[in-house]
mmCIF file of C-alpha atoms in Angstrom:
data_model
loop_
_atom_site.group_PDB
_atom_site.id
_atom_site.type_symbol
_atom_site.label_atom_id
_atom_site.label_comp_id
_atom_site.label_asym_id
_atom_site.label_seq_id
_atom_site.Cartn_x
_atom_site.Cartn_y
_atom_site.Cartn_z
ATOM 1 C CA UNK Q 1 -5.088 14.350 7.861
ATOM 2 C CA UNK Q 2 -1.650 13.274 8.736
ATOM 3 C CA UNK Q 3 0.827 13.277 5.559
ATOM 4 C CA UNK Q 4 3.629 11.621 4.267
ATOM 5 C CA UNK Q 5 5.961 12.751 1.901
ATOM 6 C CA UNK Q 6 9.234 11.129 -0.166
ATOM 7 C CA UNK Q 7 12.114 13.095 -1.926
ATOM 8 C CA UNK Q 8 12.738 12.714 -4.713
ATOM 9 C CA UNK Q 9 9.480 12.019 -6.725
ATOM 10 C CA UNK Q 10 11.236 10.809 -9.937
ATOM 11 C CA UNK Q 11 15.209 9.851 -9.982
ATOM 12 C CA UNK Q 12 17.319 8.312 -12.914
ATOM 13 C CA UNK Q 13 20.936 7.090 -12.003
ATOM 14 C CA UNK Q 14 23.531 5.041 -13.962
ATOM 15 C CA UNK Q 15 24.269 1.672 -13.088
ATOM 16 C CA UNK Q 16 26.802 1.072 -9.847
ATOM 17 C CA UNK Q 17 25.625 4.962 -8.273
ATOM 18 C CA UNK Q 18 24.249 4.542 -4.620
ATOM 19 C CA UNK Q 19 20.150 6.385 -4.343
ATOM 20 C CA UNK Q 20 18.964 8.118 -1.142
ATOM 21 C CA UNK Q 21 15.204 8.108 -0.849
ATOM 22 C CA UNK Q 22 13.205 10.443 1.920
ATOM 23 C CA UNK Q 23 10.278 9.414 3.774
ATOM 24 C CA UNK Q 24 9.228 12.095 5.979
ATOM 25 C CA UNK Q 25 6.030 12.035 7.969
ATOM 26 C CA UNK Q 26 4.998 15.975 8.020
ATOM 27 C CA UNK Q 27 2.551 16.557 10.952
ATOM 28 C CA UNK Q 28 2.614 13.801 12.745
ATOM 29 C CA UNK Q 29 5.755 11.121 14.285
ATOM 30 C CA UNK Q 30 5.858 7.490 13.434
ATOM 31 C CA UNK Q 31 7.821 5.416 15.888
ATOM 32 C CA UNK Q 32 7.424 2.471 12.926
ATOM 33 C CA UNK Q 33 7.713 3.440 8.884
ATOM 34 C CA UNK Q 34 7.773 0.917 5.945
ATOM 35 C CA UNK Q 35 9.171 0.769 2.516
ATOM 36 C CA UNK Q 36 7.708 -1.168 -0.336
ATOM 37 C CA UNK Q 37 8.587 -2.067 -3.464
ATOM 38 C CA UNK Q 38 6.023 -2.275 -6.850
ATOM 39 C CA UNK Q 39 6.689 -3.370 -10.007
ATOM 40 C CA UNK Q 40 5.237 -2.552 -13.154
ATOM 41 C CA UNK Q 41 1.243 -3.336 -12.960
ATOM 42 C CA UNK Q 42 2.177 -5.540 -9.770
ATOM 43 C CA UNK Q 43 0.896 -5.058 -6.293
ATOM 44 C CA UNK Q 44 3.018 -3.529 -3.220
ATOM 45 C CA UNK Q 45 5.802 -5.893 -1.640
ATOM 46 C CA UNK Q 46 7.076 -5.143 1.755
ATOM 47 C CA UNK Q 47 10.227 -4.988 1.869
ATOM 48 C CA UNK Q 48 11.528 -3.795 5.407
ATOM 49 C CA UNK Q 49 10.094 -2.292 8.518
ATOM 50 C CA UNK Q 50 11.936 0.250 9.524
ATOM 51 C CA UNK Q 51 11.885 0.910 13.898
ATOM 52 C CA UNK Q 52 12.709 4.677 15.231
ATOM 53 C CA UNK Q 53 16.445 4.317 16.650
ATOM 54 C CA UNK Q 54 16.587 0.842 15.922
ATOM 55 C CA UNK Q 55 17.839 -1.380 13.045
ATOM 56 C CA UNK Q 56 15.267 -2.239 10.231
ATOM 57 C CA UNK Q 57 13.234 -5.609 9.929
ATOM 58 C CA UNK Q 58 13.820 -6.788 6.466
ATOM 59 C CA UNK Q 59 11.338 -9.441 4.858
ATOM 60 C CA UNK Q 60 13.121 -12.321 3.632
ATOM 61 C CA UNK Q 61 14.052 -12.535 0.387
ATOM 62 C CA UNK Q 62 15.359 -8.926 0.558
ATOM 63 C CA UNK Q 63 19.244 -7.875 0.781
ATOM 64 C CA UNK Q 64 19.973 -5.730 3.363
ATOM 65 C CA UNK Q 65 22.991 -4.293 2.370
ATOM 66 C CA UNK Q 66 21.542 -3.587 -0.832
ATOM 67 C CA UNK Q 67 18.666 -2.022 0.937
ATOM 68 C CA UNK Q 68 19.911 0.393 3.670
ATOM 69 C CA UNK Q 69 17.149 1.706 5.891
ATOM 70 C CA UNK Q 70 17.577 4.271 8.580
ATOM 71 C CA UNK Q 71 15.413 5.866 10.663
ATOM 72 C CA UNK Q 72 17.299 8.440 12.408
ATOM 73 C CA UNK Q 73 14.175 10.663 14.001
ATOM 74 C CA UNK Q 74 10.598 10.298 14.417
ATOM 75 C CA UNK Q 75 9.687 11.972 11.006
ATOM 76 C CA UNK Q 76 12.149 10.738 8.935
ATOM 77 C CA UNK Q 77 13.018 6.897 7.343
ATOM 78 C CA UNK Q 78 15.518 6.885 4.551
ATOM 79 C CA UNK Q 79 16.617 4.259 1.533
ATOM 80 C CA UNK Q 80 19.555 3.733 0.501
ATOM 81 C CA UNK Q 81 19.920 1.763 -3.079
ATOM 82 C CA UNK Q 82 23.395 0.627 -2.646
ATOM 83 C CA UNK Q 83 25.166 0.221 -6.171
ATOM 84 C CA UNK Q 84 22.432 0.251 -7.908
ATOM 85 C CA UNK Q 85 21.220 -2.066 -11.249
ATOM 86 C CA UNK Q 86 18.601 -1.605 -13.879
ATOM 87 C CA UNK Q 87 16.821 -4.683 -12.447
ATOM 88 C CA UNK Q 88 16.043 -2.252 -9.310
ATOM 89 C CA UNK Q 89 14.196 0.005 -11.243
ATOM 90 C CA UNK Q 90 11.377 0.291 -9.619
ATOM 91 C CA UNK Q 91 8.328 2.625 -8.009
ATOM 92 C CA UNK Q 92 8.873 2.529 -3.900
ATOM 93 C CA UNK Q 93 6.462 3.579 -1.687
ATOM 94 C CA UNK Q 94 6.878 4.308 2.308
ATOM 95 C CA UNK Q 95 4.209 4.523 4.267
ATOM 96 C CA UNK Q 96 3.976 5.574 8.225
ATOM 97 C CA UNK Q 97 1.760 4.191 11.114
ATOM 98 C CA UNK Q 98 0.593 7.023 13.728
ATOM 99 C CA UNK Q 99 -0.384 4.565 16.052
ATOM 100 C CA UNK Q 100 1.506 2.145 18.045
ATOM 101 C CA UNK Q 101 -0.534 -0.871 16.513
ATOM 102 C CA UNK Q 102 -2.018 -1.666 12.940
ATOM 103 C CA UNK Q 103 -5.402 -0.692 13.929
ATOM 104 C CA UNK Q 104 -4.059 2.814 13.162
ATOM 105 C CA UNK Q 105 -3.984 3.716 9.984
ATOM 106 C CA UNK Q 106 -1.040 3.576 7.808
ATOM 107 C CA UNK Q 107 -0.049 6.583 5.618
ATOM 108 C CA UNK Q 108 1.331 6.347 2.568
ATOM 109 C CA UNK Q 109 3.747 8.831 0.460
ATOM 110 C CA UNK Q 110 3.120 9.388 -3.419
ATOM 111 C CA UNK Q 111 5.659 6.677 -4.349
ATOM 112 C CA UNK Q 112 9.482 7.611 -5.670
ATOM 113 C CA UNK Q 113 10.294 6.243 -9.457
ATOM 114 C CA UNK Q 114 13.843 5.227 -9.592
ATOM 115 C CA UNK Q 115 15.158 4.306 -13.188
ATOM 116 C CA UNK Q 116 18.319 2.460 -13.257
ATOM 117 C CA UNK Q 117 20.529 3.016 -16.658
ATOM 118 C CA UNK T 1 0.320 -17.688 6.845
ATOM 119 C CA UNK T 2 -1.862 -14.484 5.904
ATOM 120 C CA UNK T 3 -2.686 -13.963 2.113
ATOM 121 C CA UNK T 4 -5.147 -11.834 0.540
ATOM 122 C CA UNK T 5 -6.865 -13.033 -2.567
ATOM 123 C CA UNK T 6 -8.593 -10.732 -5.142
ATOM 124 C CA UNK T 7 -9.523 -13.141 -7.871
ATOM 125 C CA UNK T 8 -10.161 -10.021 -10.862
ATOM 126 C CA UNK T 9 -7.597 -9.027 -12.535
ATOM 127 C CA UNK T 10 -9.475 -6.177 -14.015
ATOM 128 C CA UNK T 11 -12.766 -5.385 -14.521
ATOM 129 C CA UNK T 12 -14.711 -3.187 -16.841
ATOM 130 C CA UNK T 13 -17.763 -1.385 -15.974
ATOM 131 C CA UNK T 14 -20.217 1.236 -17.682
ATOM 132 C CA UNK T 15 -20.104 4.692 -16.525
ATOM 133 C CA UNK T 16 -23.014 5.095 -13.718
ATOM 134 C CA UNK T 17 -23.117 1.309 -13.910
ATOM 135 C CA UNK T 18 -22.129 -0.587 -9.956
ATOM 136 C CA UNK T 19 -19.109 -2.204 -8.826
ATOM 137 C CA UNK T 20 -17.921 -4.853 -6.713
ATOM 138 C CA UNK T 21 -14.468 -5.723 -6.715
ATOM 139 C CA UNK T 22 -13.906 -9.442 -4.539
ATOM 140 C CA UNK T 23 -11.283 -9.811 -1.845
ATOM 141 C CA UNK T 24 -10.749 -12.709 0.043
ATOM 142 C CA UNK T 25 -8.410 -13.200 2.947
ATOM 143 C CA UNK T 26 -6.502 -15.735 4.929
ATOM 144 C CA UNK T 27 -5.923 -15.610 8.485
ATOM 145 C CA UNK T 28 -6.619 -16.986 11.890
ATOM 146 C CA UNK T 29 -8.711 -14.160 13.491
ATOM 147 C CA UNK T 30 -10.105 -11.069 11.922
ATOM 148 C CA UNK T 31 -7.511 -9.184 10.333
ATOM 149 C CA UNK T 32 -7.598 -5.311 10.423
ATOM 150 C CA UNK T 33 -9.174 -4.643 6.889
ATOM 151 C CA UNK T 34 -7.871 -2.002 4.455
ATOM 152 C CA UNK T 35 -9.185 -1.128 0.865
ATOM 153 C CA UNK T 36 -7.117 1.184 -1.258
ATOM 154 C CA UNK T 37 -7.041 3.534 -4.742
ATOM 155 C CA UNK T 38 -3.653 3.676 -6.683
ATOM 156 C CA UNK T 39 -3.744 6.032 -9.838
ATOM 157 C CA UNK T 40 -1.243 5.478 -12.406
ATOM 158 C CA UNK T 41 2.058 6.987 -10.687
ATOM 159 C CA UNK T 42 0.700 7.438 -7.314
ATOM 160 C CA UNK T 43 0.817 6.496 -4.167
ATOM 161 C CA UNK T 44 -2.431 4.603 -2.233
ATOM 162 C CA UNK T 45 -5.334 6.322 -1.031
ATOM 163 C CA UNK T 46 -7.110 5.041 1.638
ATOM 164 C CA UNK T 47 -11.212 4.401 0.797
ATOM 165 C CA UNK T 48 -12.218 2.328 3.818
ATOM 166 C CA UNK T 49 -11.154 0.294 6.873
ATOM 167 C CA UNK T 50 -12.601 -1.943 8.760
ATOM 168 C CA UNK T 51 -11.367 -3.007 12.483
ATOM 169 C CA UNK T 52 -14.565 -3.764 14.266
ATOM 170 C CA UNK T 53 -18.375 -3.211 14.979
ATOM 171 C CA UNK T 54 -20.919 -2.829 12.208
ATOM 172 C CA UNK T 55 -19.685 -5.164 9.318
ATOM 173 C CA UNK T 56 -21.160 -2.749 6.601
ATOM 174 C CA UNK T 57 -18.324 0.330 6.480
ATOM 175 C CA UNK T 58 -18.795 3.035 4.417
ATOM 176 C CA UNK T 59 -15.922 4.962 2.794
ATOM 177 C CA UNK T 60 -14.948 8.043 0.607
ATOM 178 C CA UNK T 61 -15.906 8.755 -2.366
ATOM 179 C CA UNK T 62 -19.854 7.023 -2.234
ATOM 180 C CA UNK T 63 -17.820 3.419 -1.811
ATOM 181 C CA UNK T 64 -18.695 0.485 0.969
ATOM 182 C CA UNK T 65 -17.099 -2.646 2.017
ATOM 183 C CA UNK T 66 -19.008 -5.330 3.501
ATOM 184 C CA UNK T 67 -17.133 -7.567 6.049
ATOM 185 C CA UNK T 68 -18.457 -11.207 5.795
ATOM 186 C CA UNK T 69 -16.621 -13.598 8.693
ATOM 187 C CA UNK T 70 -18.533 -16.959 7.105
ATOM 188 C CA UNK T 71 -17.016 -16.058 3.394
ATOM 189 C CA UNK T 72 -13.705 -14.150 4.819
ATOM 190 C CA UNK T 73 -14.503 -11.516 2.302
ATOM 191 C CA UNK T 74 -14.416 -8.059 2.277
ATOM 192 C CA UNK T 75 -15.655 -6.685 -1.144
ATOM 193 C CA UNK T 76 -16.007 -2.916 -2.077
ATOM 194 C CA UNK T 77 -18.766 -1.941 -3.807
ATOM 195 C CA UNK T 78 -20.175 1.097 -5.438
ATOM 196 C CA UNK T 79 -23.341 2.160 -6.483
ATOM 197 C CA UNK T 80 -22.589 4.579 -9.527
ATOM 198 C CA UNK T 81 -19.186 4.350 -11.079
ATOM 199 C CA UNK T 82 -17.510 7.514 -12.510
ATOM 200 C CA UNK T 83 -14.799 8.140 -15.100
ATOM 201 C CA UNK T 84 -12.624 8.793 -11.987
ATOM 202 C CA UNK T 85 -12.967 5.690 -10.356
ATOM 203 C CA UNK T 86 -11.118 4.084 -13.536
ATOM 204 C CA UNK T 87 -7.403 2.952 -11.614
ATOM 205 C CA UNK T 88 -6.271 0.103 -9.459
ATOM 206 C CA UNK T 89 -7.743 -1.391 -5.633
ATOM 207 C CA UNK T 90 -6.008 -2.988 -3.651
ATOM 208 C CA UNK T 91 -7.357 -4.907 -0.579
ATOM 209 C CA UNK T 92 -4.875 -5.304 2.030
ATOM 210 C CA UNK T 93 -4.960 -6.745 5.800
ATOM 211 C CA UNK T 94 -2.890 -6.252 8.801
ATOM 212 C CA UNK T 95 -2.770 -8.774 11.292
ATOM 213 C CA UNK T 96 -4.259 -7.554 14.690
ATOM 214 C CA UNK T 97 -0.695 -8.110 16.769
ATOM 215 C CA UNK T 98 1.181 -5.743 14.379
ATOM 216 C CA UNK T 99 1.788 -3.409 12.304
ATOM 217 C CA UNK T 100 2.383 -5.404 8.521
ATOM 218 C CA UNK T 101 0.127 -4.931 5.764
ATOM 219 C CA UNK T 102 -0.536 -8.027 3.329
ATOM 220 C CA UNK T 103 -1.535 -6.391 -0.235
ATOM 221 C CA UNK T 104 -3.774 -8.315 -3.153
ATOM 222 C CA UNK T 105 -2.791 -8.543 -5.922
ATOM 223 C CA UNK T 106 -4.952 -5.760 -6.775
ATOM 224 C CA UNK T 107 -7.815 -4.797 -9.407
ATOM 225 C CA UNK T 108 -7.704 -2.491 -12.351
ATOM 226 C CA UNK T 109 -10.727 -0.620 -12.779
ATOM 227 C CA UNK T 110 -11.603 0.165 -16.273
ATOM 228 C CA UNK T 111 -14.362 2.492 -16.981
ATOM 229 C CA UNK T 112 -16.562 2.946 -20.285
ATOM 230 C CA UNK T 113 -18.966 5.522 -21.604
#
């Protein structure tokens, strides 16, 4: 089955340090990735869509120049924490659709856990 | 708007005991329907989907979904529950002119001997 995988798994930063996250789809090329947020014992937020070549679609409430998404290929979607705080602490999942509508599946990575000091 | 609605928090169940976790959704037509596993630190597993056709879907891991249009439910159900079922499910729906998944709230699944 088609696979999806983030770098790193686990990262801890001190407060005001930028985080790159990978999202890489590994057999398979996703015109369309996402990126979601989940707290602590909370269920998955969306928090952008990100578009092959394109700019990302961000779901309101979310800051976009706190939250830099690119998607510079078909297999890879990155996130960029910009200056980050301990309130963003948080587990984020990507996830990848191989289709070109939601009645294909979506594919999700194992999550990255970003601690905040 | 869409919104997806699973009204248990957590549930407990007896190992070899069944399960049926409730989801409810919101939304004009039918929604592309997803139920998922999380494990503590993971990422989401996919156990079923339904898009169309017979409203009874089976999934991995011996569990079903039944789609119900009157009750706009979808609830997962198991016969048996093992130790390794114990985590958290998530029903989640994606409209049918996109791509964006709408997550519950989701259910922990606690297992006892």
């Amino acid at each position: 089955g088609a696979v999806v995988s983030q770098h790193p798994s686990r990262v801890i930063c001190k407060s005001g340090t930028s985080v790159k996250i990978e999202c890489r789809s590994l057999d398979f090329q996703a015109t369309t990735m996402f990126w979601y947020r989940q707290f602590p014992k909370q269920s998955l937020m969306l928090m952008a869509t990100s578009n092959e070549g394109s700019k990302a679609t961000y779901e309101q409430g979310v800051e976009k120049d706190k939250f830099l998404i690119n998607h510079a290929s078909l297999t890879l979607s990155t996130l960029t924490v910009t200056s980050a705080h301990p309130e963003d602490s948080s587990f984020y999942i990507c996830s990848a659709n191989a289709g070109t509508s939601g009645r294909n599946e979506q594919f999700f990575g194992p999550g990255t856990r970003l601690t905040v000091l | 708007a869409q919104s997806v609605t699973q009204p248990d928090i957590h549930i407990t169940v007896s190992e070899g005991a069944s399960l049926e976790l409730r989801c409810n959704y919101s939304y004009g037509a039918t929604p592309y329907l997803f139920w998922y596993v999380q494990s503590p630190g993971q990422g989401l597993q996919l156990l079923l989907k339904y898009f169309s056709g017979d409203t009874l879907v089976q999934g991995i891991k011996g569990f079903e979904a039944e789609f119900k249009r009157s009750q706009s439910s979808f609830n997962l159900r198991k016969p048996s529950v093992h130790w390794s079922d114990a985590a958290e499910y998530f029903c989640a729906v994606v409209n049918t002119g996109g791509f964006k998944t709408i997550f519950g709230a989701g259910t922990r699944l606690f297992v006892k001997a």
